[in-house]
mmCIF file of C-alpha atoms in Angstrom:
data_model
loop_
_atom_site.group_PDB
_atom_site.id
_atom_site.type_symbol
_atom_site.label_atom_id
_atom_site.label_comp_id
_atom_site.label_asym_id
_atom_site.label_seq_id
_atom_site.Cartn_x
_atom_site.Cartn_y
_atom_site.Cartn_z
ATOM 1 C CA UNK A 1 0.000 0.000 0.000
ATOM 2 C CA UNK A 2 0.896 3.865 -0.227
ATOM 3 C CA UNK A 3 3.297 4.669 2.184
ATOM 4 C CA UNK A 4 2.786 8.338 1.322
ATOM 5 C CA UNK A 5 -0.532 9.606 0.742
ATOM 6 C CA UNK A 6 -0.992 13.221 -1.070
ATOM 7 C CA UNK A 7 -3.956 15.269 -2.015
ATOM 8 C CA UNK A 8 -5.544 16.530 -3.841
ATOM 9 C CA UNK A 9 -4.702 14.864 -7.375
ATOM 10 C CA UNK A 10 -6.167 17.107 -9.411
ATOM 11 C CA UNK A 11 -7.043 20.784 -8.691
ATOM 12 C CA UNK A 12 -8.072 23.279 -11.154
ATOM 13 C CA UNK A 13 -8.432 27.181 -9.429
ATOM 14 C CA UNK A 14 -8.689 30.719 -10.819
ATOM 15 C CA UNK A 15 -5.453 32.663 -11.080
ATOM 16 C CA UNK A 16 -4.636 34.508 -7.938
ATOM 17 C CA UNK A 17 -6.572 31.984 -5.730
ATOM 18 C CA UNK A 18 -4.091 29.559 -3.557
ATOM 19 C CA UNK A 19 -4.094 26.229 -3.127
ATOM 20 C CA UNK A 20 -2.841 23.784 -0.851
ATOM 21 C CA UNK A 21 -1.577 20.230 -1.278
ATOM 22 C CA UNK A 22 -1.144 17.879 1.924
ATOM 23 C CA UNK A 23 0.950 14.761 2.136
ATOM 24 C CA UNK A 24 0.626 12.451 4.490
ATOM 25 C CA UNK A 25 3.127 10.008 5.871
ATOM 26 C CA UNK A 26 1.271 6.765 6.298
ATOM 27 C CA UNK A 27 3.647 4.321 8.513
ATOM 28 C CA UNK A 28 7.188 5.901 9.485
ATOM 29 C CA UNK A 29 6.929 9.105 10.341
ATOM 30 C CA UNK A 30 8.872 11.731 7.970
ATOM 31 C CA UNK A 31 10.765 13.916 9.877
ATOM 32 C CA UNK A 32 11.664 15.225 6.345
ATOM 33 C CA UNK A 33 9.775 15.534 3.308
ATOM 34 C CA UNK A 34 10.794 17.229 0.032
ATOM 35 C CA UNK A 35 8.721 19.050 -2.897
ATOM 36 C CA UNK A 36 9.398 18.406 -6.399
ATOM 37 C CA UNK A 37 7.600 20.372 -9.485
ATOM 38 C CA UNK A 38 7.609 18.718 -12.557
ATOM 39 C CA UNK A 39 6.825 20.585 -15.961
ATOM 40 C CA UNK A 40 5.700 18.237 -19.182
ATOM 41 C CA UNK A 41 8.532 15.711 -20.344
ATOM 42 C CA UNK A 42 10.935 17.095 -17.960
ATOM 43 C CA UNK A 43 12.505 15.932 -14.897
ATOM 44 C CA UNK A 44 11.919 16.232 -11.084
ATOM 45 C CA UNK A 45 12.939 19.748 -10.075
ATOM 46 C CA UNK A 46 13.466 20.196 -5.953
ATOM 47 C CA UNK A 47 11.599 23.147 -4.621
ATOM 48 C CA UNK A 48 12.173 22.475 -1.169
ATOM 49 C CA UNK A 49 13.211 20.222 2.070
ATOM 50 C CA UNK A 50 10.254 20.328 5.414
ATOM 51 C CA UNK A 51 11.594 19.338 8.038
ATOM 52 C CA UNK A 52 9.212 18.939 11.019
ATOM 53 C CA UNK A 53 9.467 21.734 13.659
ATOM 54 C CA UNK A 54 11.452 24.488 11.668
ATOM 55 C CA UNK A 55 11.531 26.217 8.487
ATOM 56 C CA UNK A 56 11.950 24.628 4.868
ATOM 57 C CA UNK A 57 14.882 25.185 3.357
ATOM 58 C CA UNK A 58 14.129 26.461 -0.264
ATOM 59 C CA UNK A 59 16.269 25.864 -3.507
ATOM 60 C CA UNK A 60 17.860 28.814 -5.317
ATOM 61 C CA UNK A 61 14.834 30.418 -7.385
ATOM 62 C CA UNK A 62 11.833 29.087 -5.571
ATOM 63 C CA UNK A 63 10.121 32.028 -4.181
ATOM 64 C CA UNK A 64 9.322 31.269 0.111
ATOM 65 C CA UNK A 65 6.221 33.719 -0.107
ATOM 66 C CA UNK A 66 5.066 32.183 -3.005
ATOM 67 C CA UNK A 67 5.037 28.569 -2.346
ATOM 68 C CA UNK A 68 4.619 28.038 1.539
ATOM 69 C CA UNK A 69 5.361 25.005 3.321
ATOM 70 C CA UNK A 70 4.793 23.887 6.259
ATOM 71 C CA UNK A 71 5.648 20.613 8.470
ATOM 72 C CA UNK A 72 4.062 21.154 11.907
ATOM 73 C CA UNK A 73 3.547 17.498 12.253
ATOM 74 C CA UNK A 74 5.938 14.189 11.792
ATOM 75 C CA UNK A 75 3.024 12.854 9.444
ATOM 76 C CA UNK A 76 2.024 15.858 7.496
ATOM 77 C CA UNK A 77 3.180 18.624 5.458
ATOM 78 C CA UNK A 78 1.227 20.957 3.535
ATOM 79 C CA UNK A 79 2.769 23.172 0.448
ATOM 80 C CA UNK A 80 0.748 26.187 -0.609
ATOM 81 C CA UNK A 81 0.537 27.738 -3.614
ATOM 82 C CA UNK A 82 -0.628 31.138 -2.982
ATOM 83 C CA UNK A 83 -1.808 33.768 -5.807
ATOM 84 C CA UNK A 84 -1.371 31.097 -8.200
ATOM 85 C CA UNK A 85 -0.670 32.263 -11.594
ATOM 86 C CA UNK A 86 -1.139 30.172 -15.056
ATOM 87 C CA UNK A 87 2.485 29.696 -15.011
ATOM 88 C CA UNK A 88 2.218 27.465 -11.845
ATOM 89 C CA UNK A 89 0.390 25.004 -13.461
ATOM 90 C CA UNK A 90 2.084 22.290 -13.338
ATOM 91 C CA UNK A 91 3.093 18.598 -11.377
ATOM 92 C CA UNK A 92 3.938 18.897 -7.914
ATOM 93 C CA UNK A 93 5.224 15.714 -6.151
ATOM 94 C CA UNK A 94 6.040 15.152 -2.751
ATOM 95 C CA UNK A 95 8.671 12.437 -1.495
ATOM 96 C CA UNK A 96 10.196 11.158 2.145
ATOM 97 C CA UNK A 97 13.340 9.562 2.472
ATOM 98 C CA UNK A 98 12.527 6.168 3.606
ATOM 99 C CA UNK A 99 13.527 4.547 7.198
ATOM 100 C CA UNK A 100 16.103 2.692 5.672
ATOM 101 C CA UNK A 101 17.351 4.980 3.113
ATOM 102 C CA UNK A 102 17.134 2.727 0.369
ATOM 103 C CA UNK A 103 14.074 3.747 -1.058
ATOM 104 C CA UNK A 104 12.632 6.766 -1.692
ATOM 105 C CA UNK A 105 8.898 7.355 -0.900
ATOM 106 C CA UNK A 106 6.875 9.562 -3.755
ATOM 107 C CA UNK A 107 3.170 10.747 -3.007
ATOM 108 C CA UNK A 108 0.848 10.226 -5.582
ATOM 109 C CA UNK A 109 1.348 13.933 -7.344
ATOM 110 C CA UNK A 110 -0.906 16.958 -7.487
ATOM 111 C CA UNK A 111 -1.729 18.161 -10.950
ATOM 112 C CA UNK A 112 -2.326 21.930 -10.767
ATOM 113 C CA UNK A 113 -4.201 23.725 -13.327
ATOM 114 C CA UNK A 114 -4.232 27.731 -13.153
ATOM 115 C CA UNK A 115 -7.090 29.289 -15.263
ATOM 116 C CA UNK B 1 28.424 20.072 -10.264
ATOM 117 C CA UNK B 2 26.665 16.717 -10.189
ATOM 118 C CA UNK B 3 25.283 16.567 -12.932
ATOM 119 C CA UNK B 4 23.553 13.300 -14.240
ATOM 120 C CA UNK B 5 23.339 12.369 -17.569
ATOM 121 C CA UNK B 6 21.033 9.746 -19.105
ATOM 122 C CA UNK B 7 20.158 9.672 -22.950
ATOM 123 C CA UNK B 8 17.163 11.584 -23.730
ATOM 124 C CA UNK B 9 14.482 9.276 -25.942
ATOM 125 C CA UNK B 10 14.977 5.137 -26.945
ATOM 126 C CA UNK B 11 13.282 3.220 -28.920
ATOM 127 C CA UNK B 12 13.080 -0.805 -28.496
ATOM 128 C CA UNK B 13 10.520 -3.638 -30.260
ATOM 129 C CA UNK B 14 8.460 -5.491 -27.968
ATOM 130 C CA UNK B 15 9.944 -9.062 -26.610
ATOM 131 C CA UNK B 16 14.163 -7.244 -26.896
ATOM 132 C CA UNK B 17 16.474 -6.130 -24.383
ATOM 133 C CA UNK B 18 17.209 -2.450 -24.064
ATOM 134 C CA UNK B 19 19.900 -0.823 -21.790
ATOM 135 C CA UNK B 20 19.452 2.804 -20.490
ATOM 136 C CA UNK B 21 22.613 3.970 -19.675
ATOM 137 C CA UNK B 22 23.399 6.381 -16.575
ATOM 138 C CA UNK B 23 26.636 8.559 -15.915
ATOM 139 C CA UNK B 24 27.209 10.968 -12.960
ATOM 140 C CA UNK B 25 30.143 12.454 -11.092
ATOM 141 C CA UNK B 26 31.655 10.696 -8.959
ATOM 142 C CA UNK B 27 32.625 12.627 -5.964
ATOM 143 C CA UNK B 28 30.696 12.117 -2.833
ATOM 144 C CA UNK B 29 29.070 9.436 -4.458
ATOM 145 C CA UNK B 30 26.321 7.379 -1.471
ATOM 146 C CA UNK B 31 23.882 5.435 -3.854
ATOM 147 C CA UNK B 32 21.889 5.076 -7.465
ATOM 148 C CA UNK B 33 18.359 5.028 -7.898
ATOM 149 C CA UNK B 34 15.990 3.943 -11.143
ATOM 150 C CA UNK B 35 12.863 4.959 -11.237
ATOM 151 C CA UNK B 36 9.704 4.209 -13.512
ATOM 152 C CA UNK B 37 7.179 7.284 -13.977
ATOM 153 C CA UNK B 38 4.180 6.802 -16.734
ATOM 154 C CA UNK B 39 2.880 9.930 -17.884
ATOM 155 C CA UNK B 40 1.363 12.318 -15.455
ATOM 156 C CA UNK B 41 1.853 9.569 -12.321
ATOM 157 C CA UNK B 42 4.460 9.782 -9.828
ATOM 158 C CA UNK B 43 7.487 7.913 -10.080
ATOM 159 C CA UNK B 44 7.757 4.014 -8.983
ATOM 160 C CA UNK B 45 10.815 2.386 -7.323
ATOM 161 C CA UNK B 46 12.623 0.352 -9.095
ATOM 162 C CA UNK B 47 15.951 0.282 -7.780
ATOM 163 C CA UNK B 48 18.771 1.123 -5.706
ATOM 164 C CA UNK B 49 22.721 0.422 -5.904
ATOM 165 C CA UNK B 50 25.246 1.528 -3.750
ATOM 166 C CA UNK B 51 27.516 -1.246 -4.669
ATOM 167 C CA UNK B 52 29.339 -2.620 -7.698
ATOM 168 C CA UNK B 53 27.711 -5.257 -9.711
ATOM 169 C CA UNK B 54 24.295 -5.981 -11.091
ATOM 170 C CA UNK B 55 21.382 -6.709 -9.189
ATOM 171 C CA UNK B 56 18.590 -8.643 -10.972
ATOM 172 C CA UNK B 57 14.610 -8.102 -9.900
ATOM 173 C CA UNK B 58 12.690 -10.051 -12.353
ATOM 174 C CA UNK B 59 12.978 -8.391 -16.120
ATOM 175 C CA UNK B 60 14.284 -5.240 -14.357
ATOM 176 C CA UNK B 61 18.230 -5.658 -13.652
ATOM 177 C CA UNK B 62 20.470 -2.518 -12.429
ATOM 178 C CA UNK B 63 24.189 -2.198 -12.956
ATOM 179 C CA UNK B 64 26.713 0.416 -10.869
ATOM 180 C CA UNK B 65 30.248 1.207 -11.506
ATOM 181 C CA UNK B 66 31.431 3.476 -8.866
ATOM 182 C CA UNK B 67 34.736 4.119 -10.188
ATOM 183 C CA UNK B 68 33.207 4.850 -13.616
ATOM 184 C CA UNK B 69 30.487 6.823 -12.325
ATOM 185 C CA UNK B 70 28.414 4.637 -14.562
ATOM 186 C CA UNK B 71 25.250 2.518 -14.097
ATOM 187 C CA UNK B 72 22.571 0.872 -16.447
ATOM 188 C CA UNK B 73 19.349 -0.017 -16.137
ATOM 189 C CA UNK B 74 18.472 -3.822 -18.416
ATOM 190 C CA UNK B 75 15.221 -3.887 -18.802
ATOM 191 C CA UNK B 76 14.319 -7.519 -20.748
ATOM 192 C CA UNK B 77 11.728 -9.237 -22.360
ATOM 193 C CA UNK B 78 9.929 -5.852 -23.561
ATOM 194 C CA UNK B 79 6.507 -5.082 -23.341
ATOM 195 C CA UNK B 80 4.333 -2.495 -24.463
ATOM 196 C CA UNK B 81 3.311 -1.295 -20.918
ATOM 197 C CA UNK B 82 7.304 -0.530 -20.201
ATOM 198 C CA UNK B 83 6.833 2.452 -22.588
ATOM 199 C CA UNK B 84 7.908 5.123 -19.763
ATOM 200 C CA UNK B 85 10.287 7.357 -18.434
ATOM 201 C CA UNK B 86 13.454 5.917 -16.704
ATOM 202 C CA UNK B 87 14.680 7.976 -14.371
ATOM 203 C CA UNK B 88 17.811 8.044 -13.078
ATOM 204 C CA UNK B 89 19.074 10.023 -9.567
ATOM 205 C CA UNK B 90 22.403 9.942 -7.465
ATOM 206 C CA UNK B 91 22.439 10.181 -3.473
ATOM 207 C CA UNK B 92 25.605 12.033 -2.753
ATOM 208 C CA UNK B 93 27.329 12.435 0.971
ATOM 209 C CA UNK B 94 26.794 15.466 2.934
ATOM 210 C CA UNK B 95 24.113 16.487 0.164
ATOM 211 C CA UNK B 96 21.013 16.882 2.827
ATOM 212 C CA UNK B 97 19.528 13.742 1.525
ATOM 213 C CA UNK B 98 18.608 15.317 -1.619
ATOM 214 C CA UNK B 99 18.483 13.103 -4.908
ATOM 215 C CA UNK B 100 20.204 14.616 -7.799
ATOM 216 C CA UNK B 101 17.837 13.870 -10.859
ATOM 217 C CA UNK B 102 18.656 12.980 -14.254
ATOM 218 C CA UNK B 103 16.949 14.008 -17.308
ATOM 219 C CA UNK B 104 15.011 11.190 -17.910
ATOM 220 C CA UNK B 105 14.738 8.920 -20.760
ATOM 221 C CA UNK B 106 11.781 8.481 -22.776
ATOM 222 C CA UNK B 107 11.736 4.891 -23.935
ATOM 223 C CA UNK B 108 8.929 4.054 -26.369
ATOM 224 C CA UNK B 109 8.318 0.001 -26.648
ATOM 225 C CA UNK B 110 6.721 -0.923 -30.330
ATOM 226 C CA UNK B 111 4.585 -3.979 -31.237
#
């Protein structure tokens, strides 16, 4: 079963309307999670690293006001996409790094559609 | 940098053998990863080296060179469902647990 649960999995909003994805960590609990965006046929681009009780830690580019994340809990963390714009639209994934470090756990993904 | 580099787009018949090929830098190197993602779904596990050799899961086997900075992924006995991305992503020490990602390659299985 899903070992890392994250909704919604489709969202469609009107530009300058936010929107907030939650994943959930379903057995160990993820002291760190990390958000990916993914445009069409490219690759997994980092956004940011949650860690649980303090502030993400955001990759060069990614705007902190824009996309806010928080990780108040060891089994949730939430990104937000605030004033979304049509140029947001895209994949976002969320992933823990397993208990055993040999895997890595991927939510489902959250496709985001700005209109 | 760190950069990863995979080939961007294969094509391979249905029933063959097709190797997607994997190079990084070497440098801090702490593990491989392939991973499986079908269009507009997250990407699957499906496997992780941190030593030389190959390891074999079913038609799925992975290969790492760590003094080549080189790994494949052998994916046999084709079928038309394997038609995915392949990506590729390197663990390196001291890196915050981030993944480094690779491009991805596009493979494209015909009948």
């Amino acid at each position: 079963g899903a070992v890392v649960s994250q909704h919604p999995s489709r969202v469609i909003c009107k530009s300058g309307t936010s929107v907030k994805i939650e994943c959930r960590s379903l057995d160990f609990q993820a002291t760190t999670m990390f958000w990916y965006r993914q445009f069409p046929k490219q690759s997994l681009m980092l956004m940011a690293t949650s860690n649980e009780g303090s502030k993400a830690t955001y990759e060069q580019g990614v705007e902190k006001d824009k996309f806010l994340i928080n990780h108040a809990s060891l089994t949730l963390s939430t990104l937000t996409v605030t004033s979304a714009h049509p140029e947001d639209s895209s994949f976002y994934i969320c992933r823990k790094r397993g208990g055993m470090d040999t895997e890595a756990f991927f939510g489902q993904g959250t496709r985001l559609t700005v209109v | 940098g760190q950069n990863i580099d995979q080939p961007t787009e294969m094509t391979a018949t249905e029933g063959a053998i097709v190797q997607i090929n994997c190079t990084y830098q070497t440098s801090g190197f702490n593990g491989l990863f392939w991973y499986q993602q079908h269009a507009g779904e997250a990407p699957t596990f499906l496997s992780y080296n941190v030593l030389d050799g190959l390891e074999e899961k079913g038609r799925f086997s992975s290969f790492l060179s760590r003094s080549k900075g080189y790994s494949y992924l052998l994916l046999k006995e084709l079928q038309m469902k394997d038609s995915a991305s392949y990506l590729c992503a390197v663990k390196y020490a001291g890196n915050n647990r981030k993944l480094i990602w690779g491009l991805g390659t596009s493979l494209a299985v015909n009948p």
